[in-house]
Coordinates of C-alpha atoms in Angstrom, one line a residue:
S308 CA -68.0 -174.8 -52.6
D309 CA -66.1 -177.4 -54.7
K310 CA -67.8 -176.4 -57.9
K311 CA -65.6 -174.8 -60.5
V312 CA -66.5 -171.4 -62.0
H313 CA -66.8 -171.6 -65.8
K314 CA -65.4 -168.7 -67.8
P315 CA -66.8 -167.5 -71.0
P316 CA -64.8 -168.8 -74.0
G317 CA -62.0 -166.4 -75.4
V318 CA -61.5 -164.5 -72.1
K319 CA -58.0 -164.7 -70.6
K320 CA -57.1 -164.4 -67.0
I321 CA -55.8 -160.9 -66.2
K322 CA -52.7 -161.0 -64.0
P323 CA -52.7 -158.5 -61.2
Y324 CA -50.3 -155.5 -61.6
N325 CA -47.1 -156.1 -59.7
P326 CA -44.7 -153.1 -59.9
G327 CA -41.0 -153.8 -59.9
K328 CA -41.2 -157.1 -61.7
E329 CA -41.7 -155.9 -65.3
R330 CA -39.0 -156.4 -67.9
P331 CA -38.0 -153.9 -70.6
P332 CA -38.5 -154.9 -74.2
A333 CA -35.7 -156.7 -75.9
I334 CA -33.1 -154.6 -77.7
D335 CA -33.4 -156.6 -80.9
K336 CA -37.0 -155.4 -81.2
L337 CA -35.8 -151.7 -81.3
L338 CA -32.9 -152.1 -83.7
K339 CA -35.0 -152.5 -86.8
P340 CA -37.1 -149.4 -86.5
T341 CA -34.1 -147.3 -85.4
A342 CA -32.1 -148.5 -88.5
I343 CA -35.0 -147.6 -90.8
A344 CA -35.2 -144.1 -89.4
V345 CA -31.5 -143.5 -89.7
V346 CA -31.4 -144.7 -93.3
A347 CA -34.4 -142.5 -94.2
I348 CA -32.8 -139.4 -92.7
A349 CA -29.5 -140.1 -94.5
A350 CA -31.2 -140.7 -97.8
Y351 CA -33.1 -137.4 -97.4
R352 CA -29.9 -135.5 -96.6
I353 CA -28.1 -137.1 -99.6
F354 CA -30.8 -136.4 -102.1
K355 CA -31.2 -132.9 -100.7
G356 CA -27.4 -132.3 -101.1
I357 CA -27.5 -133.6 -104.7
N358 CA -30.4 -131.3 -105.7
T359 CA -29.2 -128.1 -104.1
G360 CA -29.1 -126.1 -107.3
L361 CA -26.0 -124.2 -106.0
P362 CA -23.9 -122.6 -108.8
R363 CA -20.5 -124.1 -109.4
I364 CA -17.6 -121.8 -110.3
D365 CA -15.5 -123.0 -113.2
H366 CA -11.9 -123.4 -112.0
T367 CA -10.6 -122.2 -115.4
D368 CA -12.6 -118.9 -115.3
A369 CA -9.8 -116.4 -114.4
A370 CA -12.3 -113.4 -114.3
A371 CA -14.6 -115.2 -111.9
L372 CA -11.8 -116.3 -109.7
R373 CA -10.3 -112.9 -109.7
K374 CA -13.6 -111.3 -108.6
L375 CA -14.2 -114.0 -106.0
L376 CA -10.7 -114.0 -104.4
Y377 CA -9.5 -110.4 -104.9
G378 CA -12.7 -108.4 -105.4
T379 CA -11.5 -106.9 -108.7
G380 CA -13.0 -107.0 -112.1
S381 CA -15.9 -105.5 -114.1
P382 CA -19.2 -105.0 -112.3
G383 CA -22.0 -107.5 -112.7
A384 CA -22.3 -111.2 -112.1
A385 CA -19.2 -112.9 -110.8
F386 CA -19.8 -116.2 -112.5
P387 CA -22.5 -118.0 -114.6
G388 CA -25.5 -119.0 -112.6
S389 CA -25.3 -116.1 -110.2
A390 CA -28.7 -115.2 -108.8
S391 CA -28.3 -111.4 -109.1
T392 CA -26.0 -108.9 -110.8
E393 CA -26.2 -106.4 -107.9
K394 CA -23.6 -107.7 -105.5
K395 CA -21.7 -106.3 -102.6
G396 CA -18.8 -108.6 -103.5
N397 CA -19.3 -111.1 -100.6
Y398 CA -19.3 -114.9 -101.2
V399 CA -19.7 -118.1 -99.2
V400 CA -17.8 -120.9 -101.0
L401 CA -17.8 -124.7 -100.4
C402 CA -14.7 -126.5 -101.5
H403 CA -16.1 -129.6 -103.3
P404 CA -14.2 -131.7 -106.0
E405 CA -15.6 -131.7 -109.5
G406 CA -17.1 -135.0 -110.6
S407 CA -17.1 -136.4 -107.1
S408 CA -19.8 -138.8 -106.0
R409 CA -19.7 -137.3 -102.6
P410 CA -22.8 -135.2 -102.1
V411 CA -22.7 -131.5 -101.3
S412 CA -22.7 -130.9 -97.5
S413 CA -26.1 -130.7 -96.0
V414 CA -24.8 -128.1 -93.6
F415 CA -23.8 -125.8 -96.5
S416 CA -27.1 -126.4 -98.4
D417 CA -29.2 -125.8 -95.3
A418 CA -27.3 -122.5 -94.7
S419 CA -27.9 -121.4 -98.3
T420 CA -31.6 -121.8 -97.9
D421 CA -31.9 -120.6 -94.3
P422 CA -34.6 -117.9 -94.0
N423 CA -32.4 -116.0 -91.6
V424 CA -29.6 -115.6 -94.1
F425 CA -29.4 -112.1 -95.5
G426 CA -29.9 -112.9 -99.2
S427 CA -28.0 -112.7 -102.4
S428 CA -27.8 -108.9 -102.3
V429 CA -25.3 -109.2 -99.5
A430 CA -23.6 -112.6 -100.1
E431 CA -24.0 -115.5 -102.4
F432 CA -23.3 -119.3 -101.9
A433 CA -21.3 -121.2 -104.5
V434 CA -19.2 -124.3 -105.0
L435 CA -15.6 -124.5 -106.2
D436 CA -12.9 -127.1 -106.6
C437 CA -10.3 -125.5 -104.4
D438 CA -7.6 -128.1 -105.2
L439 CA -8.0 -127.9 -109.0
A440 CA -8.5 -124.1 -109.3
T441 CA -5.3 -122.2 -109.6
A442 CA -4.7 -118.7 -108.2
P443 CA -5.7 -116.2 -110.9
P444 CA -3.5 -113.2 -111.9
K445 CA -4.5 -109.9 -110.3
A446 CA -4.2 -108.1 -113.7
E447 CA -7.4 -108.1 -115.6
G448 CA -7.3 -109.7 -119.0
D449 CA -4.6 -112.3 -118.2
N450 CA -5.4 -116.0 -118.3
A451 CA -4.8 -118.3 -115.4
D452 CA -1.4 -119.8 -115.1
P453 CA -1.6 -123.7 -114.9
A454 CA 1.6 -123.7 -112.9
A455 CA 0.3 -121.3 -110.3
P456 CA -0.5 -122.7 -106.8
S457 CA -4.0 -123.8 -106.1
V458 CA -6.5 -121.6 -104.3
A459 CA -6.3 -123.8 -101.2
D460 CA -2.5 -123.5 -101.1
I461 CA -2.2 -119.8 -101.7
F462 CA -4.9 -118.8 -99.2
K463 CA -3.9 -121.6 -96.7
I464 CA -7.3 -123.3 -96.8
D465 CA -7.3 -126.6 -94.9
T466 CA -9.3 -129.0 -97.2
T467 CA -9.1 -131.8 -94.6
V468 CA -11.8 -130.1 -92.6
R469 CA -15.2 -131.3 -93.8
P470 CA -17.0 -129.4 -95.0
T471 CA -14.5 -126.9 -96.2
V472 CA -16.1 -123.5 -96.3
F473 CA -14.6 -120.1 -96.7
V474 CA -16.0 -116.6 -97.1
S475 CA -14.6 -113.8 -99.3
G476 CA -15.4 -110.2 -100.0
S477 CA -14.5 -106.6 -99.2
D478 CA -16.0 -106.9 -95.7
V479 CA -13.7 -109.8 -94.7
D480 CA -10.5 -109.1 -93.0
G481 CA -7.9 -110.4 -95.5
H482 CA -10.6 -110.8 -98.2
V483 CA -10.5 -114.6 -97.8
K484 CA -11.1 -116.5 -94.5
Q485 CA -12.0 -120.1 -93.7
V486 CA -14.9 -120.8 -91.4
P487 CA -13.7 -122.7 -88.2
T488 CA -14.8 -126.3 -87.6
K489 CA -16.9 -125.4 -84.5
H490 CA -19.3 -123.5 -86.8
L491 CA -19.9 -126.3 -89.3
R492 CA -22.1 -128.6 -87.2
T493 CA -25.5 -127.3 -88.4
G494 CA -26.7 -124.9 -91.1
S495 CA -27.9 -122.3 -88.5
M496 CA -24.4 -122.3 -86.9
L497 CA -22.8 -121.7 -90.3
V498 CA -25.2 -118.9 -91.0
K499 CA -24.4 -117.3 -87.6
A500 CA -20.6 -117.6 -88.3
V501 CA -21.0 -116.2 -91.8
R502 CA -23.0 -113.2 -90.6
S503 CA -20.4 -112.5 -88.0
L504 CA -17.7 -112.5 -90.6
L505 CA -19.5 -110.5 -93.3
E506 CA -21.7 -108.2 -91.4
K507 CA -20.5 -105.2 -89.5
S508 CA -21.5 -105.2 -85.8
A509 CA -21.1 -102.9 -82.9
V510 CA -17.7 -103.0 -81.2
K511 CA -17.7 -103.2 -77.4
V512 CA -16.4 -100.1 -75.5
E513 CA -15.4 -100.5 -71.9
N514 CA -13.2 -97.5 -71.0
S515 CA -12.2 -94.1 -72.2
K516 CA -9.3 -95.4 -74.3
D517 CA -11.6 -97.8 -76.2
L518 CA -14.1 -94.9 -76.7
K519 CA -11.4 -92.7 -78.2
N520 CA -9.7 -95.3 -80.4
K521 CA -12.7 -97.4 -81.5
C522 CA -15.4 -94.8 -81.8
L523 CA -14.4 -91.1 -81.7
D524 CA -11.4 -91.6 -84.1
A525 CA -13.8 -92.7 -86.9
D526 CA -15.4 -90.1 -89.2
Y527 CA -18.8 -91.1 -87.9
C528 CA -19.6 -93.2 -84.8
G529 CA -22.9 -94.3 -83.5
L530 CA -22.8 -95.2 -79.8
L531 CA -25.5 -97.4 -78.3
L532 CA -25.9 -96.7 -74.5
K533 CA -27.3 -100.0 -73.2
G534 CA -29.8 -99.6 -70.4
T535 CA -28.8 -103.0 -68.9
S536 CA -25.6 -104.9 -68.2
K537 CA -27.1 -108.0 -69.8
A538 CA -27.2 -108.8 -73.5
V539 CA -29.5 -106.5 -75.5
E540 CA -32.8 -107.8 -77.0
P541 CA -32.7 -109.5 -80.4
Y542 CA -34.6 -106.7 -82.1
V543 CA -31.9 -104.2 -81.0
K544 CA -29.2 -106.5 -82.5
E545 CA -31.1 -106.6 -85.7
I546 CA -31.5 -102.8 -85.8
I547 CA -27.7 -102.3 -85.3
R548 CA -26.9 -105.0 -87.9
N549 CA -29.2 -103.4 -90.5
L550 CA -27.9 -99.9 -89.8
A551 CA -24.3 -101.1 -90.1
N552 CA -25.1 -102.6 -93.5
E553 CA -26.9 -99.5 -94.6
Y554 CA -24.3 -97.0 -93.5
P555 CA -20.8 -98.6 -94.0
Q556 CA -19.1 -95.3 -93.3
V557 CA -20.4 -95.3 -89.7
Q558 CA -18.6 -97.2 -87.0
F559 CA -21.0 -98.5 -84.4
A560 CA -20.1 -99.2 -80.8
S561 CA -22.0 -100.2 -77.6
L562 CA -21.4 -99.2 -74.0
D563 CA -22.9 -100.6 -70.8
A564 CA -24.6 -97.5 -69.4
A565 CA -26.0 -99.4 -66.5
S566 CA -22.6 -99.6 -64.8
T567 CA -20.8 -96.7 -66.4
I568 CA -21.5 -93.1 -67.0
L569 CA -20.2 -90.5 -69.6
S570 CA -18.7 -87.2 -68.7
I571 CA -21.2 -85.5 -71.0
E572 CA -24.2 -87.2 -69.4
E573 CA -26.0 -84.0 -68.8
T574 CA -26.2 -83.3 -72.5
V575 CA -27.8 -86.6 -73.5
P576 CA -31.2 -88.0 -72.5
E577 CA -31.5 -89.0 -68.9
Y578 CA -30.7 -92.6 -68.0
I579 CA -33.6 -94.9 -67.2
A580 CA -32.9 -98.5 -66.3
G581 CA -33.8 -100.9 -69.1
Q582 CA -34.1 -98.2 -71.8
H583 CA -31.4 -97.9 -74.5
R584 CA -30.1 -94.6 -75.8
F585 CA -28.2 -93.7 -79.0
L586 CA -25.6 -91.0 -79.8
M587 CA -23.9 -89.9 -83.0
F588 CA -20.4 -88.5 -83.1
K589 CA -18.8 -86.7 -86.0
K590 CA -15.1 -86.1 -86.1
V591 CA -14.2 -82.4 -86.7
S592 CA -10.4 -82.7 -86.9
G593 CA -7.4 -84.4 -85.5
T594 CA -6.6 -88.0 -84.7
A595 CA -6.3 -90.2 -81.7
K596 CA -2.9 -91.4 -82.8
A597 CA 0.1 -90.3 -80.7
P598 CA 2.3 -87.5 -82.2
P599 CA 5.7 -88.6 -83.6
A600 CA 8.5 -88.8 -81.0
K601 CA 10.9 -85.9 -80.7
S602 CA 14.3 -86.1 -82.2
K603 CA 17.2 -86.7 -79.9
K604 CA 19.4 -83.8 -78.8
K605 CA 22.6 -83.3 -80.6
E606 CA 25.9 -84.3 -79.0
E607 CA 27.7 -81.8 -76.9
G608 CA 30.8 -80.1 -78.3
S609 CA 29.4 -79.4 -81.8
D610 CA 29.8 -76.0 -83.4
A611 CA 27.2 -73.5 -82.3
D612 CA 26.8 -72.1 -85.8
E613 CA 26.3 -75.5 -87.3
D614 CA 23.7 -76.2 -84.6
D615 CA 21.8 -73.0 -85.5
E616 CA 22.0 -73.8 -89.2
D617 CA 20.7 -77.3 -88.6
D618 CA 17.9 -76.0 -86.5
D619 CA 16.9 -73.6 -89.3
E620 CA 17.0 -76.4 -91.9
D621 CA 15.1 -79.0 -89.8
P622 CA 12.6 -77.2 -87.5
P623 CA 10.8 -79.4 -85.0
K624 CA 7.8 -81.0 -86.6
K625 CA 4.5 -80.9 -84.8
N626 CA 1.6 -83.3 -85.1
A627 CA 0.1 -82.2 -88.4
A628 CA -3.3 -83.6 -87.6
G629 CA -3.5 -82.0 -84.1
R630 CA -5.6 -83.2 -81.2
L631 CA -8.8 -85.0 -81.7
I632 CA -11.9 -82.8 -81.8
T633 CA -15.4 -84.2 -82.3
S634 CA -19.1 -83.2 -82.3
L635 CA -22.2 -84.7 -80.8
R636 CA -25.9 -85.0 -81.5
P637 CA -28.0 -87.3 -79.3
Y638 CA -31.0 -89.2 -80.6
L639 CA -34.1 -87.6 -79.0
G640 CA -36.7 -89.8 -80.7
A641 CA -39.2 -92.1 -79.1
T642 CA -38.2 -95.2 -77.1
P643 CA -37.8 -98.1 -77.6
L644 CA -35.4 -97.7 -80.5
S645 CA -36.9 -98.1 -83.9
Y646 CA -35.0 -98.8 -87.2
P647 CA -36.9 -96.3 -89.5
Y648 CA -36.4 -93.4 -87.1
L649 CA -32.8 -94.2 -86.4
S650 CA -32.0 -94.6 -90.1
E651 CA -33.6 -91.2 -90.8
Y652 CA -31.6 -89.7 -87.9
I653 CA -28.3 -91.1 -89.1
A654 CA -29.0 -90.1 -92.7
G655 CA -29.6 -86.6 -91.6
I656 CA -26.2 -86.4 -89.8
V657 CA -24.2 -88.1 -92.6
G658 CA -25.9 -86.0 -95.2
G659 CA -25.5 -82.8 -93.3
K660 CA -29.2 -82.0 -92.9
L661 CA -29.1 -82.1 -89.1
E662 CA -27.0 -79.7 -87.1
I663 CA -24.4 -81.3 -84.9
N664 CA -22.7 -79.3 -82.1
K665 CA -18.9 -79.4 -81.4
I666 CA -18.0 -80.4 -77.8
P667 CA -15.1 -78.7 -76.1
A668 CA -13.5 -81.9 -74.7
L669 CA -13.6 -85.5 -75.6
P670 CA -16.0 -87.5 -73.4
T671 CA -14.6 -89.9 -70.9
I672 CA -16.1 -93.0 -69.1
K673 CA -16.5 -93.3 -65.3
M674 CA -18.1 -95.8 -63.1
R675 CA -21.8 -95.2 -62.3
T676 CA -21.7 -94.4 -58.6
K677 CA -24.1 -92.5 -56.3
K678 CA -21.6 -89.5 -56.2
N679 CA -21.3 -89.3 -59.9
E680 CA -25.1 -89.6 -60.4
E681 CA -25.6 -86.7 -57.9
A682 CA -23.0 -84.6 -59.8
V683 CA -24.8 -85.3 -63.1
A684 CA -28.2 -84.4 -61.6
A685 CA -26.7 -81.1 -60.3
K686 CA -25.4 -80.3 -63.8
R687 CA -28.7 -81.1 -65.4
K688 CA -30.4 -78.7 -62.9
R689 CA -28.0 -75.9 -63.7
A690 CA -28.4 -76.4 -67.4
A691 CA -32.2 -76.4 -67.1
E692 CA -32.1 -73.2 -65.1
R693 CA -29.8 -71.5 -67.6
K694 CA -32.0 -72.6 -70.4
R695 CA -35.1 -71.3 -68.7
R696 CA -33.4 -67.9 -68.1
E697 CA -32.4 -67.7 -71.8
E698 CA -35.9 -68.6 -72.9
Q699 CA -37.4 -65.9 -70.7
Q700 CA -35.0 -63.3 -72.1
R701 CA -35.8 -64.3 -75.7
Q702 CA -39.6 -64.1 -74.9
G703 CA -39.3 -60.8 -73.0
G704 CA -37.2 -59.1 -75.7
I705 CA -35.4 -55.9 -74.5
R706 CA -35.4 -55.6 -70.7
D707 CA -37.4 -52.9 -69.2
E708 CA -35.3 -50.0 -67.9
T709 CA -37.4 -49.7 -64.7
A710 CA -36.7 -53.3 -63.9
G711 CA -33.0 -52.6 -64.2
M712 CA -33.3 -49.6 -61.9
D713 CA -35.2 -51.7 -59.4
S714 CA -32.5 -54.3 -59.5
K715 CA -29.8 -51.7 -59.0
A716 CA -31.6 -50.3 -56.0
E717 CA -32.1 -53.8 -54.6
R718 CA -28.4 -54.5 -55.0
K719 CA -27.4 -51.2 -53.3
A720 CA -29.7 -51.9 -50.4
K721 CA -28.2 -55.4 -50.1
R722 CA -24.7 -53.9 -50.0
D723 CA -25.7 -51.3 -47.4
E724 CA -27.2 -54.1 -45.3
L725 CA -24.1 -56.2 -45.5
R726 CA -21.9 -53.2 -44.7
A727 CA -23.9 -52.3 -41.6
E728 CA -23.8 -55.9 -40.4
H729 CA -20.0 -55.9 -40.9
Y730 CA -19.6 -52.7 -38.9
K731 CA -21.7 -54.0 -36.1
K732 CA -19.9 -57.3 -35.9
N733 CA -16.4 -55.8 -35.9
D734 CA -17.3 -52.7 -33.8
V735 CA -16.3 -50.3 -36.6
K736 CA -17.4 -46.7 -36.2
E737 CA -18.4 -44.9 -39.4
R738 CA -16.3 -41.8 -40.1
T739 CA -17.9 -38.4 -40.3
P740 CA -17.6 -36.1 -43.4
E741 CA -15.1 -33.9 -41.4
E742 CA -12.9 -36.9 -40.7
L743 CA -13.0 -38.0 -44.3
A744 CA -12.0 -34.4 -45.4
E745 CA -9.0 -34.4 -43.0
M746 CA -7.9 -37.7 -44.3
E747 CA -8.0 -36.4 -47.9
R748 CA -5.9 -33.3 -46.9
A749 CA -3.3 -35.6 -45.2
R750 CA -3.2 -37.7 -48.4
R751 CA -2.6 -34.7 -50.6
K752 CA 0.2 -33.5 -48.3
R753 CA 2.0 -36.8 -48.5
M754 CA 1.7 -36.7 -52.3
E755 CA 3.4 -33.3 -52.4
E756 CA 6.2 -34.4 -50.2
E757 CA 6.8 -37.4 -52.4
S758 CA 6.8 -35.3 -55.5
A759 CA 9.5 -33.1 -54.1
K760 CA 11.8 -36.1 -53.9
W761 CA 11.5 -36.8 -57.6
N762 CA 14.7 -36.4 -59.7
V763 CA 13.6 -33.5 -61.7
M764 CA 16.3 -31.0 -62.9
E765 CA 15.5 -27.3 -62.1
E766 CA 15.5 -24.7 -64.8
G767 CA 19.0 -23.3 -65.6
E768 CA 20.8 -26.1 -63.9
E769 CA 23.6 -27.7 -66.0
D770 CA 23.8 -31.4 -66.5
P771 CA 26.8 -32.7 -64.6
E772 CA 27.5 -35.3 -67.3
E773 CA 28.1 -32.5 -69.8
E774 CA 30.8 -30.7 -67.8
D775 CA 33.6 -32.8 -69.3
P776 CA 32.7 -33.6 -72.9
E777 CA 35.9 -35.5 -73.4
G778 CA 35.2 -37.6 -70.3
E779 CA 37.3 -38.1 -67.2
D780 CA 40.0 -39.9 -69.1
G781 CA 40.4 -37.2 -71.7
G782 CA 39.0 -39.5 -74.4
M783 CA 37.4 -38.3 -77.6
D784 CA 33.7 -38.0 -77.9
M785 CA 32.4 -40.9 -79.9
F786 CA 30.2 -38.6 -81.9
E787 CA 32.8 -35.9 -82.7
D788 CA 33.4 -37.1 -86.3
L789 CA 29.7 -36.9 -87.1
D790 CA 28.0 -34.0 -88.7
D791 CA 26.5 -31.7 -86.0
E792 CA 23.7 -30.8 -88.2
G793 CA 22.4 -34.3 -87.9
F794 CA 21.7 -33.8 -84.2
V795 CA 19.5 -31.6 -82.2
D796 CA 20.6 -30.1 -78.9
I797 CA 17.7 -30.3 -76.6
D798 CA 19.3 -27.5 -74.4
E799 CA 19.9 -25.1 -77.4
S800 CA 16.9 -23.0 -76.8
D801 CA 17.7 -22.5 -73.2
E802 CA 21.2 -21.3 -73.8
D803 CA 20.2 -18.9 -76.5
G804 CA 17.6 -17.4 -74.2
G805 CA 14.8 -18.1 -76.7
D806 CA 11.3 -18.7 -75.7
S807 CA 10.3 -22.3 -75.2
D808 CA 7.4 -24.2 -73.8
D809 CA 8.3 -25.6 -70.4
I810 CA 6.6 -28.6 -69.0
D811 CA 5.7 -28.0 -65.4
L812 CA 6.0 -31.3 -63.7
D813 CA 4.9 -29.7 -60.4

């Protein structure tokens, strides 16, 4: 038992696993690989920013600056190095000093090459020295004034924000707008911010006032009725974004149809939870703006003639545009929504190829309650029944006369049945023909008695008003100076004893 166990050479003794007593590795062992990784990433970013290939706008080129900042100038490329000559006039510009050793921002370069960016046909990325470039004159052909303020000063661009990025173009509110700092952390965030600034999107409609001012007052409005209260799917957002870029004359809006309901719900496809619907409105006439206020009343005590004259000169003005009138055509295509079909549908309405019906009153928005849903269902049922009857009449052509006679006989029988039921319920005895004849004779007698009371002058009786032609006061007749031949005496024929046609009022 005292003998030692000999181990093979090169074999170490394995310590048993004892949890809770292990120590983490030393920090100095992790610093070296971490530093190497950080340096490698930074070098990649720097070299990537240096070799971006982004075009730089010459700060002395007045024509390029004019087109960039004001959107004016001849068509074509805005500056040398432009990727395409077919532009919409939208630009994304990085303020970067010329000759600076500082590399171009990796956020800006990543955004310029991001596959989700919409391409140079909508917007283009470029670099400009905003402090050195001066504001160009708006008149074409004039050279830039060296004493003019810089682009950063005149458009209030904060160059202390790094990176300094602004967007310009016809789709930008104010034509030039700086991107906020919160959107400059990554390239994808910058792309999202640029798209929100340059691309049109659907405005949110929550009530009837929003619907009238934001949608119906536009010449064309496409309303998306969302089938859910949550955010719509990405493909729906992409469809609306593409449609907004394709049809800039159309205002797009969205409404939560899961919690609200339109007053014209019976004329559009039926609501199904989760399914989106689409409507197109076209303004017929009028405007949503309030009419001008009426002028104040004139002060009391003014001359009446002057008031009448003033009223004739300045008649009250009415609202020249009149009340807002619109028309509607719902999208009846397949669901879910598809971009090609929606694009064809909108093109038909904008181009006038599709018929659109005028609606008598502007639609309003109500909350989706059980009572409102039942009312809409009843309206749909009545509309379907009315449509079915019209279809039957169109298919049947001219109605058969015998069918009309049968219906008349049925109506007469129904009236007789109701009359008999009424007589029985109220204990009314039906009159005999003799009683009806006696009632008619009594009626005629009453008529004769009433006719005798009428103020009708008998034949040969003189008018009491003509007894004293000069009047009771002996005054002169107002017509005595006039020629008698110009008047006709209606009693002349009676006094001469001539024959005349008498009207027997009896």
